[in-house]
Amino acid sequence: MAFDGRLLAGVGVLAAAVEGGSFVRAAEALGLSASGVSRAIARLEARLGIRLFDRTTRSLKLTDAGARFYREVGPLLEGIDDAAGAASGSAAVVRGRLRINVDPFFARLMLAPRLAELSKRYPELELELLTRDGIGDLVAEGVDLALRFGPPPGVSPVARLLLKTRILTVASPGYLKRHGTPKEPADLVDHACIQFRDPLTGRPFPWEFHRKRKIIKVDVNGPFVMTDVGTMLEACVSGAGIAQVMEFGAMDYLYRGRLVELFPDWPDETFPLYVFHPSRHHVPAKVRAFIDFCSEMIK
């Protein structure tokens, strides 16, 4: 198949419009006029045979078909950008202030112990950590990147998967001595379960158990609902109930015998950690360096 440069150019305009949130911002980023962006999108829609955006005078939103197409081409664009950066020998100095919106649990458990190492490696880098529950609007808040657990909230901002950690069901030895050990997930209905509230939905996360292609759900109950992972872990260790936790955050408790994994024969449920940044275009050296540092840190 012959290379279609016009198609690639149209996809680039699409990405700029999605990331900018408007044709005007896309035009500013690309050095075009707003009408030029509009014509490029119209040509791409005609080429694909689908409508990419629902447009009004105040808003710009991808259609379902447009969102599906953007999800498919997004990683390809990122790969092209990465290759161009590598080919140009992107040796920009890692310096300046880096504002990061980071999950509080990840910040405390993984990032804080390694900050001295990061500072030694990049002495001209200044880090501002914003520990928050939600990702927010990175562009409006002037945030360079975010580290969040859970699936990406949508087609934008740019998302890169850093890890998938197993979800474990755990309890303290003291709790199990007092209340007995559940033999299978269905037995949890008779136990006090510590639930964790999903910040995106406002409801507790459902309890699921995965083994290969089999998934079962259990409706659990208990006197406690938490919004902080550290508090939930300490409550579980103290014997307040059974909890579902991320493996990477619970390993020390398991090694020291303060927690016990209950269902090791249901090992396949995982939870992702993503890094987000506002745009894939001209990613600053400081952002790339921090992402690479985090990738090394969690291996």
PDB file of C-alpha atoms in Angstrom:
ATOM      1  CA  MET A   1       0.000   0.000   0.000  1.00  0.00           C
ATOM      2  CA  ALA A   2       1.390   3.421  -0.955  1.00  0.00           C
ATOM      3  CA  PHE A   3       2.178   5.821   1.887  1.00  0.00           C
ATOM      4  CA  ASP A   4      -0.544   8.467   2.256  1.00  0.00           C
ATOM      5  CA  GLY A   5       1.122  11.576   3.663  1.00  0.00           C
ATOM      6  CA  ARG A   6      -2.137  13.514   3.645  1.00  0.00           C
ATOM      7  CA  LEU A   7      -3.754  10.890   5.863  1.00  0.00           C
ATOM      8  CA  LEU A   8      -0.891  11.093   8.359  1.00  0.00           C
ATOM      9  CA  ALA A   9      -1.069  14.896   8.334  1.00  0.00           C
ATOM     10  CA  GLY A  10      -4.805  14.726   9.002  1.00  0.00           C
ATOM     11  CA  VAL A  11      -4.268  12.376  11.920  1.00  0.00           C
ATOM     12  CA  GLY A  12      -1.720  14.816  13.342  1.00  0.00           C
ATOM     13  CA  VAL A  13      -4.296  17.605  13.168  1.00  0.00           C
ATOM     14  CA  LEU A  14      -6.837  15.307  14.841  1.00  0.00           C
ATOM     15  CA  ALA A  15      -4.414  14.657  17.723  1.00  0.00           C
ATOM     16  CA  ALA A  16      -3.756  18.376  18.169  1.00  0.00           C
ATOM     17  CA  ALA A  17      -7.497  19.090  18.262  1.00  0.00           C
ATOM     18  CA  VAL A  18      -8.135  16.365  20.837  1.00  0.00           C
ATOM     19  CA  GLU A  19      -5.254  17.420  23.055  1.00  0.00           C
ATOM     20  CA  GLY A  20      -6.004  21.131  22.725  1.00  0.00           C
ATOM     21  CA  GLY A  21      -9.750  20.736  23.198  1.00  0.00           C
ATOM     22  CA  SER A  22     -10.573  23.128  20.354  1.00  0.00           C
ATOM     23  CA  PHE A  23      -9.701  23.914  16.763  1.00  0.00           C
ATOM     24  CA  VAL A  24      -8.311  27.279  17.875  1.00  0.00           C
ATOM     25  CA  ARG A  25      -5.796  25.686  20.260  1.00  0.00           C
ATOM     26  CA  ALA A  26      -4.911  23.093  17.641  1.00  0.00           C
ATOM     27  CA  ALA A  27      -4.268  25.870  15.147  1.00  0.00           C
ATOM     28  CA  GLU A  28      -1.992  27.665  17.623  1.00  0.00           C
ATOM     29  CA  ALA A  29      -0.034  24.480  18.308  1.00  0.00           C
ATOM     30  CA  LEU A  30       0.377  23.650  14.616  1.00  0.00           C
ATOM     31  CA  GLY A  31       0.908  27.141  13.254  1.00  0.00           C
ATOM     32  CA  LEU A  32      -2.267  26.983  11.154  1.00  0.00           C
ATOM     33  CA  SER A  33      -5.468  28.975  10.990  1.00  0.00           C
ATOM     34  CA  ALA A  34      -8.596  27.658  12.722  1.00  0.00           C
ATOM     35  CA  SER A  35     -10.250  27.334   9.317  1.00  0.00           C
ATOM     36  CA  GLY A  36      -7.252  25.347   8.089  1.00  0.00           C
ATOM     37  CA  VAL A  37      -7.660  22.925  11.003  1.00  0.00           C
ATOM     38  CA  SER A  38     -11.374  22.637  10.263  1.00  0.00           C
ATOM     39  CA  ARG A  39     -10.700  21.840   6.602  1.00  0.00           C
ATOM     40  CA  ALA A  40      -8.075  19.238   7.533  1.00  0.00           C
ATOM     41  CA  ILE A  41     -10.537  17.512   9.865  1.00  0.00           C
ATOM     42  CA  ALA A  42     -13.242  17.610   7.203  1.00  0.00           C
ATOM     43  CA  ARG A  43     -10.858  15.984   4.685  1.00  0.00           C
ATOM     44  CA  LEU A  44      -9.940  13.289   7.213  1.00  0.00           C
ATOM     45  CA  GLU A  45     -13.624  12.618   7.944  1.00  0.00           C
ATOM     46  CA  ALA A  46     -14.282  12.275   4.215  1.00  0.00           C
ATOM     47  CA  ARG A  47     -11.272   9.956   3.838  1.00  0.00           C
ATOM     48  CA  LEU A  48     -12.447   7.719   6.712  1.00  0.00           C
ATOM     49  CA  GLY A  49     -16.155   7.933   6.013  1.00  0.00           C
ATOM     50  CA  ILE A  50     -17.011   8.793   9.628  1.00  0.00           C
ATOM     51  CA  ARG A  51     -17.770  11.922  11.649  1.00  0.00           C
ATOM     52  CA  LEU A  52     -14.927  12.475  14.114  1.00  0.00           C
ATOM     53  CA  PHE A  53     -16.309  15.329  16.236  1.00  0.00           C
ATOM     54  CA  ASP A  54     -19.581  16.630  17.543  1.00  0.00           C
ATOM     55  CA  ARG A  55     -19.048  20.369  17.300  1.00  0.00           C
ATOM     56  CA  THR A  56     -20.895  23.348  18.738  1.00  0.00           C
ATOM     57  CA  THR A  57     -19.830  26.963  19.156  1.00  0.00           C
ATOM     58  CA  ARG A  58     -18.711  26.168  22.723  1.00  0.00           C
ATOM     59  CA  SER A  59     -17.539  22.573  22.780  1.00  0.00           C
ATOM     60  CA  LEU A  60     -15.648  19.947  20.822  1.00  0.00           C
ATOM     61  CA  LYS A  61     -16.184  16.275  21.603  1.00  0.00           C
ATOM     62  CA  LEU A  62     -15.126  13.099  19.830  1.00  0.00           C
ATOM     63  CA  THR A  63     -17.915  10.923  18.515  1.00  0.00           C
ATOM     64  CA  ASP A  64     -17.901   7.265  19.504  1.00  0.00           C
ATOM     65  CA  ALA A  65     -16.421   6.392  16.113  1.00  0.00           C
ATOM     66  CA  GLY A  66     -13.886   9.195  16.433  1.00  0.00           C
ATOM     67  CA  ALA A  67     -12.854   8.032  19.909  1.00  0.00           C
ATOM     68  CA  ARG A  68     -12.339   4.485  18.655  1.00  0.00           C
ATOM     69  CA  PHE A  69     -10.194   5.706  15.766  1.00  0.00           C
ATOM     70  CA  TYR A  70      -8.131   7.968  18.028  1.00  0.00           C
ATOM     71  CA  ARG A  71      -7.486   5.135  20.487  1.00  0.00           C
ATOM     72  CA  GLU A  72      -6.126   3.058  17.613  1.00  0.00           C
ATOM     73  CA  VAL A  73      -3.856   5.698  16.074  1.00  0.00           C
ATOM     74  CA  GLY A  74      -2.704   7.320  19.334  1.00  0.00           C
ATOM     75  CA  PRO A  75       0.026   4.761  20.112  1.00  0.00           C
ATOM     76  CA  LEU A  76       1.242   4.945  16.501  1.00  0.00           C
ATOM     77  CA  LEU A  77       1.655   8.700  16.729  1.00  0.00           C
ATOM     78  CA  GLU A  78       3.523   8.350  20.009  1.00  0.00           C
ATOM     79  CA  GLY A  79       5.848   5.821  18.407  1.00  0.00           C
ATOM     80  CA  ILE A  80       6.588   8.197  15.520  1.00  0.00           C
ATOM     81  CA  ASP A  81       7.278  11.019  17.966  1.00  0.00           C
ATOM     82  CA  ASP A  82       9.594   8.822  20.045  1.00  0.00           C
ATOM     83  CA  ALA A  83      11.478   7.707  16.936  1.00  0.00           C
ATOM     84  CA  ALA A  84      11.911  11.305  15.776  1.00  0.00           C
ATOM     85  CA  GLY A  85      13.204  12.306  19.196  1.00  0.00           C
ATOM     86  CA  ALA A  86      15.705   9.472  19.234  1.00  0.00           C
ATOM     87  CA  ALA A  87      16.841  10.209  15.670  1.00  0.00           C
ATOM     88  CA  SER A  88      17.475  13.876  16.482  1.00  0.00           C
ATOM     89  CA  GLY A  89      19.629  12.860  19.436  1.00  0.00           C
ATOM     90  CA  SER A  90      17.302  14.608  21.890  1.00  0.00           C
ATOM     91  CA  ALA A  91      20.045  15.580  24.330  1.00  0.00           C
ATOM     92  CA  ALA A  92      18.283  18.488  26.013  1.00  0.00           C
ATOM     93  CA  VAL A  93      19.440  19.141  29.560  1.00  0.00           C
ATOM     94  CA  VAL A  94      17.093  17.883  32.277  1.00  0.00           C
ATOM     95  CA  ARG A  95      16.448  21.072  34.236  1.00  0.00           C
ATOM     96  CA  GLY A  96      13.701  23.298  35.582  1.00  0.00           C
ATOM     97  CA  ARG A  97      10.572  22.800  37.675  1.00  0.00           C
ATOM     98  CA  LEU A  98       8.494  19.663  37.138  1.00  0.00           C
ATOM     99  CA  ARG A  99       4.944  19.706  38.552  1.00  0.00           C
ATOM    100  CA  ILE A 100       3.598  16.206  39.156  1.00  0.00           C
ATOM    101  CA  ASN A 101       0.112  15.145  40.240  1.00  0.00           C
ATOM    102  CA  VAL A 102       0.793  11.849  41.998  1.00  0.00           C
ATOM    103  CA  ASP A 103      -1.274   9.224  43.766  1.00  0.00           C
ATOM    104  CA  PRO A 104      -0.667   9.702  47.542  1.00  0.00           C
ATOM    105  CA  PHE A 105       0.028   6.010  48.200  1.00  0.00           C
ATOM    106  CA  PHE A 106       2.542   5.747  45.352  1.00  0.00           C
ATOM    107  CA  ALA A 107       4.197   8.985  46.476  1.00  0.00           C
ATOM    108  CA  ARG A 108       4.656   7.749  50.036  1.00  0.00           C
ATOM    109  CA  LEU A 109       5.586   4.147  49.322  1.00  0.00           C
ATOM    110  CA  MET A 110       7.624   4.288  46.106  1.00  0.00           C
ATOM    111  CA  LEU A 111       8.605   7.837  45.200  1.00  0.00           C
ATOM    112  CA  ALA A 112       9.583   9.482  48.489  1.00  0.00           C
ATOM    113  CA  PRO A 113      12.333   6.923  49.306  1.00  0.00           C
ATOM    114  CA  ARG A 114      13.943   7.536  45.884  1.00  0.00           C
ATOM    115  CA  LEU A 115      13.842  11.345  45.731  1.00  0.00           C
ATOM    116  CA  ALA A 116      17.444  11.723  46.894  1.00  0.00           C
ATOM    117  CA  GLU A 117      18.562   9.426  44.064  1.00  0.00           C
ATOM    118  CA  LEU A 118      16.531  11.434  41.543  1.00  0.00           C
ATOM    119  CA  SER A 119      18.035  14.692  42.792  1.00  0.00           C
ATOM    120  CA  LYS A 120      21.553  13.292  42.572  1.00  0.00           C
ATOM    121  CA  ARG A 121      20.969  12.118  39.012  1.00  0.00           C
ATOM    122  CA  TYR A 122      19.391  15.398  37.864  1.00  0.00           C
ATOM    123  CA  PRO A 123      20.736  18.199  40.082  1.00  0.00           C
ATOM    124  CA  GLU A 124      19.125  20.946  37.977  1.00  0.00           C
ATOM    125  CA  LEU A 125      15.645  19.438  38.281  1.00  0.00           C
ATOM    126  CA  GLU A 126      13.153  20.909  40.761  1.00  0.00           C
ATOM    127  CA  LEU A 127      10.183  18.725  41.710  1.00  0.00           C
ATOM    128  CA  GLU A 128       6.780  19.930  42.904  1.00  0.00           C
ATOM    129  CA  LEU A 129       4.622  17.013  44.075  1.00  0.00           C
ATOM    130  CA  LEU A 130       0.855  17.445  44.255  1.00  0.00           C
ATOM    131  CA  THR A 131      -0.593  14.425  46.091  1.00  0.00           C
ATOM    132  CA  ARG A 132      -4.233  14.225  45.063  1.00  0.00           C
ATOM    133  CA  ASP A 133      -6.944  11.611  44.608  1.00  0.00           C
ATOM    134  CA  GLY A 134      -7.938  12.653  41.073  1.00  0.00           C
ATOM    135  CA  ILE A 135      -6.076  13.485  37.883  1.00  0.00           C
ATOM    136  CA  GLY A 136      -7.807  16.832  37.304  1.00  0.00           C
ATOM    137  CA  ASP A 137      -7.123  19.057  34.296  1.00  0.00           C
ATOM    138  CA  LEU A 138      -3.380  18.892  33.660  1.00  0.00           C
ATOM    139  CA  VAL A 139      -3.328  21.791  31.204  1.00  0.00           C
ATOM    140  CA  ALA A 140      -5.467  24.159  33.285  1.00  0.00           C
ATOM    141  CA  GLU A 141      -3.467  23.413  36.435  1.00  0.00           C
ATOM    142  CA  GLY A 142      -0.084  23.666  34.762  1.00  0.00           C
ATOM    143  CA  VAL A 143       0.816  20.071  35.639  1.00  0.00           C
ATOM    144  CA  ASP A 144       3.533  18.414  33.574  1.00  0.00           C
ATOM    145  CA  LEU A 145       2.483  14.828  34.268  1.00  0.00           C
ATOM    146  CA  ALA A 146       0.405  12.646  36.586  1.00  0.00           C
ATOM    147  CA  LEU A 147       0.859   9.195  38.121  1.00  0.00           C
ATOM    148  CA  ARG A 148      -2.456   7.480  38.851  1.00  0.00           C
ATOM    149  CA  PHE A 149      -3.747   4.016  39.558  1.00  0.00           C
ATOM    150  CA  GLY A 150      -6.702   2.761  37.543  1.00  0.00           C
ATOM    151  CA  PRO A 151      -7.696   2.812  33.875  1.00  0.00           C
ATOM    152  CA  PRO A 152      -7.268   6.008  31.822  1.00  0.00           C
ATOM    153  CA  PRO A 153     -10.249   8.365  32.170  1.00  0.00           C
ATOM    154  CA  GLY A 154     -10.666   8.820  28.401  1.00  0.00           C
ATOM    155  CA  VAL A 155      -8.841   9.430  25.141  1.00  0.00           C
ATOM    156  CA  SER A 156      -6.873  12.362  26.533  1.00  0.00           C
ATOM    157  CA  PRO A 157      -4.422  13.115  28.064  1.00  0.00           C
ATOM    158  CA  VAL A 158      -1.654  10.874  26.747  1.00  0.00           C
ATOM    159  CA  ALA A 159      -1.400   7.712  28.859  1.00  0.00           C
ATOM    160  CA  ARG A 160       1.466   5.227  29.250  1.00  0.00           C
ATOM    161  CA  LEU A 161       1.148   2.024  31.259  1.00  0.00           C
ATOM    162  CA  LEU A 162       3.920   1.641  33.844  1.00  0.00           C
ATOM    163  CA  LEU A 163       2.870  -1.514  35.688  1.00  0.00           C
ATOM    164  CA  LYS A 164       0.093  -3.905  36.567  1.00  0.00           C
ATOM    165  CA  THR A 165       0.048  -5.011  40.188  1.00  0.00           C
ATOM    166  CA  ARG A 166      -1.934  -7.988  41.477  1.00  0.00           C
ATOM    167  CA  ILE A 167      -4.937  -7.448  43.730  1.00  0.00           C
ATOM    168  CA  LEU A 168      -4.699  -9.574  46.880  1.00  0.00           C
ATOM    169  CA  THR A 169      -7.348 -10.399  49.464  1.00  0.00           C
ATOM    170  CA  VAL A 170      -5.710 -10.230  52.895  1.00  0.00           C
ATOM    171  CA  ALA A 171      -6.401 -10.374  56.620  1.00  0.00           C
ATOM    172  CA  SER A 172      -4.335 -10.291  59.796  1.00  0.00           C
ATOM    173  CA  PRO A 173      -3.564 -13.498  61.712  1.00  0.00           C
ATOM    174  CA  GLY A 174      -5.438 -12.045  64.678  1.00  0.00           C
ATOM    175  CA  TYR A 175      -8.608 -11.493  62.658  1.00  0.00           C
ATOM    176  CA  LEU A 176      -8.476 -15.011  61.256  1.00  0.00           C
ATOM    177  CA  LYS A 177      -7.936 -16.488  64.721  1.00  0.00           C
ATOM    178  CA  ARG A 178     -11.040 -14.707  66.043  1.00  0.00           C
ATOM    179  CA  HIS A 179     -13.343 -15.137  63.039  1.00  0.00           C
ATOM    180  CA  GLY A 180     -12.020 -18.142  61.101  1.00  0.00           C
ATOM    181  CA  THR A 181     -10.420 -18.324  57.674  1.00  0.00           C
ATOM    182  CA  PRO A 182     -12.686 -18.141  54.598  1.00  0.00           C
ATOM    183  CA  LYS A 183     -11.978 -21.103  52.338  1.00  0.00           C
ATOM    184  CA  GLU A 184     -13.327 -19.585  49.109  1.00  0.00           C
ATOM    185  CA  PRO A 185     -14.403 -16.125  47.956  1.00  0.00           C
ATOM    186  CA  ALA A 186     -18.113 -16.811  48.517  1.00  0.00           C
ATOM    187  CA  ASP A 187     -17.392 -17.220  52.250  1.00  0.00           C
ATOM    188  CA  LEU A 188     -16.620 -13.496  52.488  1.00  0.00           C
ATOM    189  CA  VAL A 189     -20.312 -12.667  52.848  1.00  0.00           C
ATOM    190  CA  ASP A 190     -20.002 -13.829  56.471  1.00  0.00           C
ATOM    191  CA  HIS A 191     -16.994 -11.607  57.251  1.00  0.00           C
ATOM    192  CA  ALA A 192     -16.255  -7.950  57.970  1.00  0.00           C
ATOM    193  CA  CYS A 193     -14.738  -6.545  54.797  1.00  0.00           C
ATOM    194  CA  ILE A 194     -13.005  -3.178  54.618  1.00  0.00           C
ATOM    195  CA  GLN A 195     -14.137  -1.477  51.427  1.00  0.00           C
ATOM    196  CA  PHE A 196     -12.314   1.192  49.424  1.00  0.00           C
ATOM    197  CA  ARG A 197     -14.158   4.031  47.722  1.00  0.00           C
ATOM    198  CA  ASP A 198     -13.467   4.589  44.019  1.00  0.00           C
ATOM    199  CA  PRO A 199     -12.695   8.331  43.663  1.00  0.00           C
ATOM    200  CA  LEU A 200     -14.108   8.334  40.115  1.00  0.00           C
ATOM    201  CA  THR A 201     -17.532   6.866  40.943  1.00  0.00           C
ATOM    202  CA  GLY A 202     -17.863   7.677  44.634  1.00  0.00           C
ATOM    203  CA  ARG A 203     -18.862   4.050  45.274  1.00  0.00           C
ATOM    204  CA  PRO A 204     -16.815   1.244  46.839  1.00  0.00           C
ATOM    205  CA  PHE A 205     -14.843  -0.853  44.400  1.00  0.00           C
ATOM    206  CA  PRO A 206     -16.591  -4.174  43.641  1.00  0.00           C
ATOM    207  CA  TRP A 207     -14.803  -7.284  44.898  1.00  0.00           C
ATOM    208  CA  GLU A 208     -13.822  -9.577  42.044  1.00  0.00           C
ATOM    209  CA  PHE A 209     -11.766 -12.752  41.804  1.00  0.00           C
ATOM    210  CA  HIS A 210      -9.999 -13.730  38.575  1.00  0.00           C
ATOM    211  CA  ARG A 211      -8.591 -17.093  37.565  1.00  0.00           C
ATOM    212  CA  LYS A 212      -7.630 -17.373  33.901  1.00  0.00           C
ATOM    213  CA  ARG A 213     -10.858 -16.515  32.076  1.00  0.00           C
ATOM    214  CA  LYS A 214     -13.139 -17.067  35.051  1.00  0.00           C
ATOM    215  CA  ILE A 215     -14.322 -14.038  37.031  1.00  0.00           C
ATOM    216  CA  ILE A 216     -16.615 -14.111  40.039  1.00  0.00           C
ATOM    217  CA  LYS A 217     -18.008 -11.193  42.015  1.00  0.00           C
ATOM    218  CA  VAL A 218     -18.851 -11.217  45.698  1.00  0.00           C
ATOM    219  CA  ASP A 219     -21.119  -8.687  47.414  1.00  0.00           C
ATOM    220  CA  VAL A 220     -19.270  -7.919  50.637  1.00  0.00           C
ATOM    221  CA  ASN A 221     -20.241  -5.925  53.710  1.00  0.00           C
ATOM    222  CA  GLY A 222     -18.469  -4.412  56.660  1.00  0.00           C
ATOM    223  CA  PRO A 223     -18.415  -1.459  59.038  1.00  0.00           C
ATOM    224  CA  PHE A 224     -15.623   0.481  57.273  1.00  0.00           C
ATOM    225  CA  VAL A 225     -15.238   2.304  53.953  1.00  0.00           C
ATOM    226  CA  MET A 226     -11.843   3.927  53.296  1.00  0.00           C
ATOM    227  CA  THR A 227     -10.478   6.528  50.880  1.00  0.00           C
ATOM    228  CA  ASP A 228      -6.796   6.165  51.822  1.00  0.00           C
ATOM    229  CA  VAL A 229      -4.852   2.979  51.033  1.00  0.00           C
ATOM    230  CA  GLY A 230      -2.396   3.429  53.894  1.00  0.00           C
ATOM    231  CA  THR A 231      -5.206   3.760  56.430  1.00  0.00           C
ATOM    232  CA  MET A 232      -6.922   0.688  54.989  1.00  0.00           C
ATOM    233  CA  LEU A 233      -3.744  -1.378  55.278  1.00  0.00           C
ATOM    234  CA  GLU A 234      -3.149  -0.368  58.890  1.00  0.00           C
ATOM    235  CA  ALA A 235      -6.781  -1.082  59.779  1.00  0.00           C
ATOM    236  CA  CYS A 236      -6.489  -4.508  58.188  1.00  0.00           C
ATOM    237  CA  VAL A 237      -3.250  -5.227  60.049  1.00  0.00           C
ATOM    238  CA  SER A 238      -4.917  -4.244  63.323  1.00  0.00           C
ATOM    239  CA  GLY A 239      -7.622  -6.873  62.758  1.00  0.00           C
ATOM    240  CA  ALA A 240     -10.500  -4.593  61.717  1.00  0.00           C
ATOM    241  CA  GLY A 241     -11.464  -6.818  58.798  1.00  0.00           C
ATOM    242  CA  ILE A 242     -10.521  -8.351  55.455  1.00  0.00           C
ATOM    243  CA  ALA A 243      -9.297  -6.069  52.652  1.00  0.00           C
ATOM    244  CA  GLN A 244      -8.386  -6.152  48.987  1.00  0.00           C
ATOM    245  CA  VAL A 245      -5.042  -4.429  48.403  1.00  0.00           C
ATOM    246  CA  MET A 246      -2.418  -3.936  45.706  1.00  0.00           C
ATOM    247  CA  GLU A 247       0.392  -6.464  45.959  1.00  0.00           C
ATOM    248  CA  PHE A 248       3.247  -3.988  45.602  1.00  0.00           C
ATOM    249  CA  GLY A 249       1.976  -2.067  48.641  1.00  0.00           C
ATOM    250  CA  ALA A 250       1.352  -5.113  50.833  1.00  0.00           C
ATOM    251  CA  MET A 251       4.472  -7.216  50.284  1.00  0.00           C
ATOM    252  CA  ASP A 252       6.308  -6.004  53.398  1.00  0.00           C
ATOM    253  CA  TYR A 253       3.300  -6.871  55.585  1.00  0.00           C
ATOM    254  CA  LEU A 254       3.105 -10.324  54.008  1.00  0.00           C
ATOM    255  CA  TYR A 255       6.830 -10.998  54.412  1.00  0.00           C
ATOM    256  CA  ARG A 256       6.680 -10.063  58.098  1.00  0.00           C
ATOM    257  CA  GLY A 257       3.588 -12.175  58.692  1.00  0.00           C
ATOM    258  CA  ARG A 258       1.398  -9.240  59.642  1.00  0.00           C
ATOM    259  CA  LEU A 259      -0.984 -10.056  56.797  1.00  0.00           C
ATOM    260  CA  VAL A 260      -2.022 -13.347  55.188  1.00  0.00           C
ATOM    261  CA  GLU A 261      -3.092 -13.781  51.555  1.00  0.00           C
ATOM    262  CA  LEU A 262      -6.413 -15.620  51.544  1.00  0.00           C
ATOM    263  CA  PHE A 263      -7.023 -16.871  48.020  1.00  0.00           C
ATOM    264  CA  PRO A 264      -3.710 -17.475  46.222  1.00  0.00           C
ATOM    265  CA  ASP A 265      -5.536 -19.819  43.841  1.00  0.00           C
ATOM    266  CA  TRP A 266      -7.354 -16.753  42.394  1.00  0.00           C
ATOM    267  CA  PRO A 267      -4.226 -14.868  41.234  1.00  0.00           C
ATOM    268  CA  ASP A 268      -5.167 -13.037  38.069  1.00  0.00           C
ATOM    269  CA  GLU A 269      -6.877  -9.775  39.033  1.00  0.00           C
ATOM    270  CA  THR A 270      -4.588  -6.785  38.416  1.00  0.00           C
ATOM    271  CA  PHE A 271      -4.734  -2.999  38.737  1.00  0.00           C
ATOM    272  CA  PRO A 272      -2.737  -0.651  36.462  1.00  0.00           C
ATOM    273  CA  LEU A 273      -0.514   2.330  37.177  1.00  0.00           C
ATOM    274  CA  TYR A 274      -0.416   4.908  34.384  1.00  0.00           C
ATOM    275  CA  VAL A 275       1.613   8.027  33.765  1.00  0.00           C
ATOM    276  CA  PHE A 276      -0.267  10.831  32.000  1.00  0.00           C
ATOM    277  CA  HIS A 277       1.038  13.959  30.316  1.00  0.00           C
ATOM    278  CA  PRO A 278      -0.861  16.654  28.427  1.00  0.00           C
ATOM    279  CA  SER A 279       0.585  16.167  24.950  1.00  0.00           C
ATOM    280  CA  ARG A 280       2.753  13.759  23.008  1.00  0.00           C
ATOM    281  CA  HIS A 281       4.187  16.623  20.954  1.00  0.00           C
ATOM    282  CA  HIS A 282       7.646  17.916  21.899  1.00  0.00           C
ATOM    283  CA  VAL A 283       7.707  16.247  25.304  1.00  0.00           C
ATOM    284  CA  PRO A 284      10.300  18.091  27.443  1.00  0.00           C
ATOM    285  CA  ALA A 285      13.463  16.266  28.461  1.00  0.00           C
ATOM    286  CA  LYS A 286      12.542  16.636  32.148  1.00  0.00           C
ATOM    287  CA  VAL A 287       9.254  14.782  31.569  1.00  0.00           C
ATOM    288  CA  ARG A 288      10.916  11.973  29.630  1.00  0.00           C
ATOM    289  CA  ALA A 289      13.631  11.666  32.282  1.00  0.00           C
ATOM    290  CA  PHE A 290      11.132  11.374  35.123  1.00  0.00           C
ATOM    291  CA  ILE A 291       9.046   8.776  33.284  1.00  0.00           C
ATOM    292  CA  ASP A 292      12.178   6.722  32.601  1.00  0.00           C
ATOM    293  CA  PHE A 293      13.181   7.025  36.274  1.00  0.00           C
ATOM    294  CA  CYS A 294       9.790   5.730  37.398  1.00  0.00           C
ATOM    295  CA  SER A 295      10.021   2.852  34.921  1.00  0.00           C
ATOM    296  CA  GLU A 296      13.392   1.843  36.387  1.00  0.00           C
ATOM    297  CA  MET A 297      12.121   2.242  39.943  1.00  0.00           C
ATOM    298  CA  ILE A 298       9.238  -0.208  39.641  1.00  0.00           C
ATOM    299  CA  LYS A 299      11.032  -2.994  37.763  1.00  0.00           C
TER     300      LYS A 299
END
